[in-house]
Short mmCIF file of C-alpha atoms in Angstrom, two decimals:
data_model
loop_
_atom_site.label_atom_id
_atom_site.label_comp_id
_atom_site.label_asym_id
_atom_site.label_seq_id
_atom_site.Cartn_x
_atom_site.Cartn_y
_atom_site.Cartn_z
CA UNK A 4 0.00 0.00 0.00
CA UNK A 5 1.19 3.36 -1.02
CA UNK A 6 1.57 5.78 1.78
CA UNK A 7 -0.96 8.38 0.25
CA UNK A 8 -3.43 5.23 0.61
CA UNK A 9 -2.39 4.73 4.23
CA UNK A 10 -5.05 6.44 6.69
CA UNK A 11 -2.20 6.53 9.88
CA UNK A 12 0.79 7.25 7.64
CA UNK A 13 -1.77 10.13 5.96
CA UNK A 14 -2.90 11.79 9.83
CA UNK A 15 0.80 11.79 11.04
CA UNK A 16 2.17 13.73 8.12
CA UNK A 17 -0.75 16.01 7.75
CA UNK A 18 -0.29 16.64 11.29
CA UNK A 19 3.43 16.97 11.00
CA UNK A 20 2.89 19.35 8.29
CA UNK A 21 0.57 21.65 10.27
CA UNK A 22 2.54 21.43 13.57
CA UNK A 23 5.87 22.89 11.30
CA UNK A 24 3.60 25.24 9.28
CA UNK A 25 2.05 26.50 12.56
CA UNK A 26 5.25 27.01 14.11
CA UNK A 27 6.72 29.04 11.63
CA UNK A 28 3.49 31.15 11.42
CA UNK A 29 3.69 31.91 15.24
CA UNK A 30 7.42 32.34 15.04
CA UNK A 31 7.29 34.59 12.60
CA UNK A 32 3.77 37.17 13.63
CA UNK A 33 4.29 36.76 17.43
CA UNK A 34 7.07 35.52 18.32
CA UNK A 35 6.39 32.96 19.89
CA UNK A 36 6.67 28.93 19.27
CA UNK A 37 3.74 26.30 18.89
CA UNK A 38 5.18 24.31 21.92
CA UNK A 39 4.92 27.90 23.82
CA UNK A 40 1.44 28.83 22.51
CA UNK A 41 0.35 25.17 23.74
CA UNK A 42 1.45 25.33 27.58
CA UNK A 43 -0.03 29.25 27.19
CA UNK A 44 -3.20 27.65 26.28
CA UNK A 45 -3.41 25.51 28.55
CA UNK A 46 -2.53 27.72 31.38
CA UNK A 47 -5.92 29.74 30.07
CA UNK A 48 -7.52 26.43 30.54
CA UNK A 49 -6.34 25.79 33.71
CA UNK A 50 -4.14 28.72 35.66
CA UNK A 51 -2.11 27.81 38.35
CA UNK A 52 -0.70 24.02 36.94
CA UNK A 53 2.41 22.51 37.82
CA UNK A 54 5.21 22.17 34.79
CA UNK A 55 4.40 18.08 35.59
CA UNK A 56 0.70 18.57 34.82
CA UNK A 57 1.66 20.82 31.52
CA UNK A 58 4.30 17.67 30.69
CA UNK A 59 1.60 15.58 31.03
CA UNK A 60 -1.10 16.93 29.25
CA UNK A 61 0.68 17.69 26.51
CA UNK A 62 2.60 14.13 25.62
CA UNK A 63 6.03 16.22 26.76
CA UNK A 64 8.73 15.73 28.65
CA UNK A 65 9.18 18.25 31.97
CA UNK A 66 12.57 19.58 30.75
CA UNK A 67 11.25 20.39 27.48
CA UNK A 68 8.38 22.46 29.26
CA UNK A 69 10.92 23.80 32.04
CA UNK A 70 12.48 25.22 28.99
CA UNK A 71 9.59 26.53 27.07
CA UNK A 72 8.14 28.12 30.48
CA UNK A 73 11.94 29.46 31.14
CA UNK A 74 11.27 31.45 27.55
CA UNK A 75 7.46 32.05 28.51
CA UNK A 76 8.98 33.97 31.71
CA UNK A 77 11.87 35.84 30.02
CA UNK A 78 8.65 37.50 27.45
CA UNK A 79 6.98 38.00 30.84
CA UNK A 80 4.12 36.40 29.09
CA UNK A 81 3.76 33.54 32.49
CA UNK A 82 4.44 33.95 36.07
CA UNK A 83 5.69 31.60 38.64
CA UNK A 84 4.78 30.80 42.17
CA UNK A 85 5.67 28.30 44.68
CA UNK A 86 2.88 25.87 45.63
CA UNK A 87 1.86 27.08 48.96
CA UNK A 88 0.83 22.90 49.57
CA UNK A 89 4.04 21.40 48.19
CA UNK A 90 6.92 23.45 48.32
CA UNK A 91 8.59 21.44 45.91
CA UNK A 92 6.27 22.58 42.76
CA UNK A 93 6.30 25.86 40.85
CA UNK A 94 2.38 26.83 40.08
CA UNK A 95 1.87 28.60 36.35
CA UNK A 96 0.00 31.46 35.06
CA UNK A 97 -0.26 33.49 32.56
CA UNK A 98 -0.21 37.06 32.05
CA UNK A 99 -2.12 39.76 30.86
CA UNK A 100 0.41 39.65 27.80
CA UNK A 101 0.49 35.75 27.71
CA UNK A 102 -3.30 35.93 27.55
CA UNK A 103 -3.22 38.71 24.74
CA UNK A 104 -0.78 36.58 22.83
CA UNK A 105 -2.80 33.05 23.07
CA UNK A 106 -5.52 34.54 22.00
CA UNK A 107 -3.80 35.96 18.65
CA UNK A 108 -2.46 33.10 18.30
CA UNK A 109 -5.86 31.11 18.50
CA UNK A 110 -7.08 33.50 15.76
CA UNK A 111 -3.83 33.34 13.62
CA UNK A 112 -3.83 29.40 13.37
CA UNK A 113 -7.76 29.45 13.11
CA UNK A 114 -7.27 31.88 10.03
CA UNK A 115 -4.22 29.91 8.91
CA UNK A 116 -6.23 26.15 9.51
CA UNK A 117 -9.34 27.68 7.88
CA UNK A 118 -7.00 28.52 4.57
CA UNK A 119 -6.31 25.15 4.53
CA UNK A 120 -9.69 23.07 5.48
CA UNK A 121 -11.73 25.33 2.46
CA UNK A 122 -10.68 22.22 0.05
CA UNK A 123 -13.63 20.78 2.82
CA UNK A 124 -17.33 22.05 2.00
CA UNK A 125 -19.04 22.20 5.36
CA UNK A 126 -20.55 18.79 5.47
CA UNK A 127 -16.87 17.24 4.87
CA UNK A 128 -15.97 19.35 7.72
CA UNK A 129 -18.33 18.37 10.25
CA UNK A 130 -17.51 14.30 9.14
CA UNK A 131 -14.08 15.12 9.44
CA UNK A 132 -14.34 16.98 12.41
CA UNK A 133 -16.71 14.15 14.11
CA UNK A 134 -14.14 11.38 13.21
CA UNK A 135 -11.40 12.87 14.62
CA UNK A 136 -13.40 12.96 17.94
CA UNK A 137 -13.61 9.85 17.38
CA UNK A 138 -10.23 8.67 16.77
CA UNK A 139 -9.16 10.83 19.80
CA UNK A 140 -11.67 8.93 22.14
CA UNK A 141 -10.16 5.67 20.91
CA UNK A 142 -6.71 7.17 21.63
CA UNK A 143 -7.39 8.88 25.02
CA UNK A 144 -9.72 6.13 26.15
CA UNK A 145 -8.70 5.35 29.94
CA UNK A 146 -5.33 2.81 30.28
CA UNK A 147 -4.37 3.84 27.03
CA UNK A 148 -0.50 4.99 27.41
CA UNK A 149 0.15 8.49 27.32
CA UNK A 150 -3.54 9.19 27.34
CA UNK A 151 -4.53 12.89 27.60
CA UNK A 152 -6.83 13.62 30.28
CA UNK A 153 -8.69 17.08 28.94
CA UNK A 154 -11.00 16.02 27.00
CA UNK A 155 -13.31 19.02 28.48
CA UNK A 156 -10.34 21.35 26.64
CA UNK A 157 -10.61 19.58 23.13
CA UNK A 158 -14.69 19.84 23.75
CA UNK A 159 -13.94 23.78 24.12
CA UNK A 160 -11.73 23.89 20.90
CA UNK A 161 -14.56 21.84 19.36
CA UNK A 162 -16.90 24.05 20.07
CA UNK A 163 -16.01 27.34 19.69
CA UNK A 164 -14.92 26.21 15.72
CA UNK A 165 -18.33 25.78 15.00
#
């Protein structure tokens, strides 16, 4: 079978693509990486998480988040606190510039992803959009390994692309 023909080989390079494409988009209008524009989402998700949470949410590794958050704090786009429970973990926010830039950066990939999803007429879009869902229940489903656990996030991004 020809790779083109090959539904897993097909999602992992069209989402290879989009990851690089994004990146560069974000790198070049704001400054700012897709890894970084991930943990600042999810900091608007959830303020106040732990860089082992962030790792873990996002299929990372903790030093590759320390180092993205180390970058996040240098823009003075998060802020750091000690856990006042565990004195051992560093809690993460964002702030009001973090915030400013996630959301341009939510409307600069939605612009960017819309450019590319108009081959899709708006039926296609809802299948496609309603298989993915799918797949991504089958993939986060509990026990599976490096499961995600916010599914009530992807319901949000859902959502608000309708």
């Amino acid at each position: 079978m020809q790779p083109t023909h090959d539904p897993s080989y097909l999602l992992q390079h069209v989402a290879s693509v989009m990851q690089r494409q994004s990146d560069q988009i974000l790198q070049e209008r704001l400054g700012v990486g897709l890894s970084q524009y991930k943990i600042l989402m999810m900091l608007q998700w959830e303020p106040n998480t732990t860089q082992k949470q962030i790792a873990n949410s996002l299929g990372q590794t903790e030093a590759s988040i320390s180092r993205q958050v180390k970058l996040l704090h240098e823009k003075a786009m998060l802020t750091s606190q000690v856990d006042p429970t565990e004195r051992r973990k560093h809690l993460a926010r964002p702030t009001a510039k973090g915030a400013k830039v996630a959301l341009a950066a939510q409307e600069l990939l939605s612009q960017y992803q819309d450019s590319t999803l108009d081959a899709l007429n708006q039926k296609e879009r809802g299948l496609l959009v309603d298989m993915l869902r799918r797949i991504h229940e089958e993939c986060c489903a509990p026990g599976k390994v490096i499961a995600c656990d916010r599914a009530f996030a992807i319901e949000t991004i859902y959502d608000s692309q309708k």
